Amino acid sequence: MTEFIGDDLRGSRFERVNLSGARILASDLSGASLRGVAMTGVVMRGVELVDVDIYGEIANLTVNGVDVGPLIDAELDRRYPDRAKMRPTTAAGFRQAWDTVERLWAGTVARARRLDPDLLHESVDGEWSFVETLRHLVFATDAWVRRAILGDPAPWDPLGLPWDEMPDTAGIPRDRAARPSPDSVLELRRDRMSTVREVVDGLTDETLDGHTRPVVAPGWPPPDSFPVRECLLIVLNEEWEHRLYAERDLAALEARDS
């Protein structure tokens, strides 16, 4: 076991490092940035959390003896009344949820189109650009709808963009240097969104409760059988969260453009 005791590691970079089971004692993490980090089962005692910004998937998080997960969910539902629609339980509910996704994204795209197209390639605070966000949603649809649900072993478009921490996988494109026009990416997005529309329009409660057939070919997700419901909920979550990221960053780009 490697030990760092009394070492000055300021400015160090840890990427794809396995720190599971590590013990961090009497250490200074001020100003640290954690991104794409799995923290399931982490225990913090005697910590100072001041001016901390946390954004991610939060469940069973206890702070000073209080499970704050339900409090966070309730507050987010209050701020965004459409958010509860992203947790449908019936086929009709999934159709309503996709109606909502289409409506909200139409407004976000209209907002983006009012900006200089070059700004849609700009990163805000190291996050994906607007165009990269759209490219990632193409990948999410290809993975969980066209591959997992529809059974296409290689649905990938060259402009699809996996999440940054995903290991390189044979056959899956990952061209971060590509700079396609916003119009071309929006056209690709329309195609993928229409695929989801066809799937949810044909959904029944029986098929919703079914499982996918494993796709035995390199790619993502792995060659397993997944609940159809789970696949569609993943897509809804991706659409909801990434639109919020896009709206946040568009506000910064608007301020920059003015």
Coordinates of C-alpha atoms in Angstrom, one line a residue:
M1 CA 0.0 0.0 0.0
T2 CA 1.4 3.4 -1.0
E3 CA 1.5 6.0 1.8
F4 CA 1.7 9.7 1.4
I5 CA 2.4 11.2 4.8
G6 CA 3.5 14.8 5.1
D7 CA 3.9 15.1 1.3
D8 CA 3.1 18.3 -0.5
L9 CA 0.8 17.1 -3.4
R10 CA -0.6 20.5 -4.2
G11 CA -1.7 20.7 -7.9
S12 CA -1.4 17.0 -8.4
R13 CA -3.6 15.3 -11.0
F14 CA -5.2 11.9 -10.4
E15 CA -7.0 10.5 -13.4
R16 CA -8.5 7.0 -13.6
V17 CA -6.8 6.2 -10.3
N18 CA -8.3 3.6 -8.0
L19 CA -8.5 5.1 -4.5
S20 CA -11.2 2.8 -3.1
G21 CA -10.6 2.1 0.5
A22 CA -8.1 4.9 0.8
R23 CA -7.9 6.8 4.1
I24 CA -7.4 10.6 3.9
L25 CA -6.6 12.1 7.3
A26 CA -5.9 15.6 8.4
S27 CA -5.5 16.7 4.8
D28 CA -6.2 20.0 3.0
L29 CA -8.5 19.6 -0.1
S30 CA -9.3 23.3 -0.4
G31 CA -10.0 24.2 -4.0
A32 CA -9.9 20.6 -5.2
S33 CA -12.0 19.7 -8.2
L34 CA -13.6 16.2 -8.4
R35 CA -15.3 15.2 -11.6
G36 CA -16.7 11.9 -12.7
V37 CA -15.7 10.4 -9.3
A38 CA -17.5 7.5 -7.8
M39 CA -18.0 8.1 -4.1
T40 CA -20.4 5.4 -3.1
G41 CA -20.0 4.4 0.6
V42 CA -17.6 7.3 1.4
V43 CA -17.6 8.3 5.1
M44 CA -16.5 11.8 6.1
R45 CA -16.0 12.7 9.7
G46 CA -14.9 16.1 11.2
V47 CA -14.8 17.6 7.7
E48 CA -15.3 21.3 6.9
L49 CA -17.6 21.8 3.9
V50 CA -17.7 25.6 3.3
D51 CA -18.4 27.2 -0.1
V52 CA -18.7 23.7 -1.7
D53 CA -20.5 23.1 -4.9
I54 CA -21.8 19.5 -5.5
Y55 CA -23.6 18.4 -8.6
G56 CA -24.3 14.8 -9.4
E57 CA -26.4 11.8 -8.6
I58 CA -27.2 11.9 -4.9
A59 CA -29.0 9.2 -3.0
N60 CA -28.8 8.2 0.7
L61 CA -26.6 11.1 1.5
T62 CA -26.6 11.8 5.3
V63 CA -25.3 15.2 6.5
N64 CA -25.1 15.6 10.3
G65 CA -27.6 12.8 10.7
V66 CA -30.1 14.1 8.2
D67 CA -30.8 12.2 4.9
V68 CA -30.7 15.2 2.5
G69 CA -31.6 13.3 -0.6
P70 CA -35.4 13.6 -0.3
L71 CA -35.0 17.3 0.6
I72 CA -32.9 17.9 -2.5
D73 CA -35.4 16.1 -4.7
A74 CA -38.3 18.0 -3.3
E75 CA -36.6 21.3 -3.8
L76 CA -35.6 20.5 -7.4
D77 CA -39.2 19.4 -8.1
R78 CA -40.4 22.7 -6.7
R79 CA -38.0 24.7 -8.9
Y80 CA -38.7 22.7 -12.0
P81 CA -42.3 21.5 -12.1
D82 CA -41.7 19.4 -15.2
R83 CA -39.0 17.4 -13.4
A84 CA -41.4 14.9 -11.8
K85 CA -42.5 13.9 -15.3
M86 CA -39.1 12.4 -15.9
R87 CA -40.0 9.6 -13.5
P88 CA -42.9 8.0 -15.4
T89 CA -44.3 4.6 -14.5
T90 CA -46.6 3.9 -17.5
A91 CA -46.3 3.9 -21.2
A92 CA -48.5 6.9 -21.4
G93 CA -46.3 8.6 -18.8
F94 CA -43.2 8.0 -21.0
R95 CA -45.0 9.6 -23.9
Q96 CA -45.9 12.6 -21.8
A97 CA -42.3 12.8 -20.6
W98 CA -40.9 12.8 -24.1
D99 CA -43.4 15.5 -25.1
T100 CA -41.9 17.6 -22.3
V101 CA -38.3 16.8 -23.4
E102 CA -39.1 17.9 -27.0
R103 CA -40.8 21.1 -25.8
L104 CA -38.0 22.1 -23.4
W105 CA -35.2 21.4 -25.9
A106 CA -37.0 23.4 -28.6
G107 CA -36.8 26.4 -26.3
T108 CA -33.1 25.7 -25.5
V109 CA -32.2 25.3 -29.2
A110 CA -34.0 28.5 -30.1
R111 CA -32.0 30.3 -27.4
A112 CA -28.8 28.9 -28.7
R113 CA -29.6 30.0 -32.3
R114 CA -29.7 33.6 -31.1
L115 CA -25.9 33.4 -30.4
D116 CA -23.0 33.6 -32.7
P117 CA -22.5 30.0 -34.0
D118 CA -18.9 30.0 -33.0
L119 CA -19.9 30.5 -29.4
L120 CA -21.7 27.2 -29.5
H121 CA -18.3 25.5 -29.7
E122 CA -17.0 27.4 -26.6
S123 CA -16.5 25.7 -23.2
V124 CA -17.7 27.3 -20.0
D125 CA -15.6 26.5 -17.0
G126 CA -14.2 23.4 -18.6
E127 CA -17.6 21.9 -19.4
W128 CA -18.7 20.6 -22.7
S129 CA -19.7 23.1 -25.3
F130 CA -23.3 23.3 -26.5
V131 CA -22.4 21.3 -29.6
E132 CA -20.5 18.7 -27.6
T133 CA -23.5 18.4 -25.3
L134 CA -25.7 17.6 -28.3
R135 CA -23.2 15.1 -29.6
H136 CA -23.2 13.3 -26.2
L137 CA -27.0 13.0 -26.3
V138 CA -26.7 11.4 -29.7
F139 CA -24.4 8.9 -28.1
A140 CA -26.8 8.3 -25.2
T141 CA -29.7 7.6 -27.6
D142 CA -27.5 5.3 -29.8
A143 CA -26.5 3.4 -26.7
W144 CA -29.7 3.0 -24.8
V145 CA -32.3 3.1 -27.5
R146 CA -30.8 2.1 -30.9
R147 CA -28.5 -0.5 -29.4
A148 CA -30.0 -1.7 -26.1
I149 CA -33.7 -1.5 -27.1
L150 CA -33.7 -1.8 -30.9
G151 CA -30.8 -4.3 -31.0
D152 CA -28.5 -2.4 -33.5
P153 CA -25.0 -3.7 -32.5
A154 CA -23.2 -0.6 -34.0
P155 CA -25.5 2.4 -34.1
W156 CA -22.8 4.9 -33.6
D157 CA -22.5 8.1 -35.6
P158 CA -19.0 9.5 -36.0
L159 CA -20.1 12.6 -34.2
G160 CA -21.4 10.8 -31.2
L161 CA -19.5 11.6 -28.0
P162 CA -19.2 9.3 -25.0
W163 CA -18.7 10.6 -21.5
D164 CA -15.2 11.7 -20.8
E165 CA -14.3 9.0 -18.3
M166 CA -15.5 6.1 -20.5
P167 CA -12.6 3.9 -21.5
D168 CA -11.9 3.7 -25.2
T169 CA -14.1 1.0 -26.7
A170 CA -13.6 -0.7 -30.1
G171 CA -15.9 0.7 -32.7
I172 CA -17.2 3.6 -30.6
P173 CA -16.1 7.0 -32.0
R174 CA -14.6 9.6 -29.7
D175 CA -13.5 12.6 -31.7
R176 CA -13.2 15.5 -29.3
A177 CA -11.3 17.5 -31.9
A178 CA -14.2 17.5 -34.3
R179 CA -15.8 20.9 -34.9
P180 CA -19.0 20.2 -36.9
S181 CA -21.4 23.0 -37.7
P182 CA -24.2 23.4 -35.2
D183 CA -26.7 22.9 -38.0
S184 CA -25.3 19.5 -38.8
V185 CA -25.4 18.4 -35.2
L186 CA -28.9 19.7 -34.7
E187 CA -30.0 17.7 -37.7
L188 CA -28.4 14.6 -36.3
R189 CA -30.1 15.3 -33.0
R190 CA -33.5 15.6 -34.7
D191 CA -33.0 12.2 -36.3
R192 CA -32.1 10.6 -32.9
M193 CA -35.0 12.3 -31.1
S194 CA -37.4 11.0 -33.8
T195 CA -36.2 7.5 -33.0
V196 CA -37.0 7.9 -29.4
R197 CA -40.4 9.3 -30.4
E198 CA -41.1 6.2 -32.5
V199 CA -40.2 4.0 -29.6
V200 CA -42.3 5.7 -26.9
D201 CA -45.2 6.1 -29.3
G202 CA -45.2 2.3 -29.8
L203 CA -44.7 1.6 -26.2
T204 CA -47.3 -0.5 -24.2
D205 CA -47.3 -1.2 -20.5
E206 CA -46.4 -4.8 -21.3
T207 CA -43.4 -3.9 -23.4
L208 CA -42.3 -1.3 -20.8
D209 CA -42.2 -4.1 -18.2
G210 CA -40.1 -6.3 -20.5
H211 CA -36.3 -6.7 -20.9
T212 CA -34.0 -6.1 -23.9
R213 CA -32.2 -8.9 -25.7
P214 CA -28.4 -8.9 -25.1
V215 CA -26.4 -7.4 -28.0
V216 CA -23.3 -9.5 -28.4
A217 CA -20.9 -7.1 -30.0
P218 CA -18.3 -4.7 -28.7
G219 CA -19.9 -1.4 -27.5
W220 CA -21.9 0.2 -24.8
P221 CA -23.9 -0.9 -22.9
P222 CA -22.4 -4.3 -22.2
P223 CA -24.0 -7.4 -23.7
D224 CA -26.6 -7.9 -21.0
S225 CA -30.4 -7.9 -20.8
F226 CA -31.8 -4.6 -19.4
P227 CA -35.2 -3.6 -18.3
V228 CA -36.8 -1.5 -21.0
R229 CA -38.0 0.9 -18.4
E230 CA -34.4 1.4 -17.1
C231 CA -33.1 2.2 -20.6
L232 CA -35.7 4.8 -21.2
L233 CA -35.3 6.3 -17.7
I234 CA -31.6 6.7 -18.4
V235 CA -32.4 8.6 -21.6
L236 CA -34.8 10.8 -19.9
N237 CA -32.3 11.6 -17.2
E238 CA -29.6 12.4 -19.7
E239 CA -32.0 14.7 -21.6
W240 CA -33.1 16.5 -18.5
E241 CA -29.8 17.0 -16.8
H242 CA -27.8 18.0 -20.0
R243 CA -30.5 20.5 -21.0
L244 CA -30.0 22.2 -17.6
Y245 CA -26.3 22.2 -18.1
A246 CA -26.8 23.8 -21.5
E247 CA -29.1 26.5 -20.2
R248 CA -26.6 27.3 -17.5
D249 CA -23.8 27.7 -20.0
L250 CA -25.9 29.5 -22.5
A251 CA -26.5 32.2 -19.9
A252 CA -22.8 32.6 -19.5
L253 CA -22.2 32.7 -23.3
E254 CA -25.0 35.3 -23.6
A255 CA -23.3 37.5 -21.0
R256 CA -20.0 37.0 -22.9
D257 CA -21.6 37.8 -26.3
S258 CA -23.1 41.1 -25.0

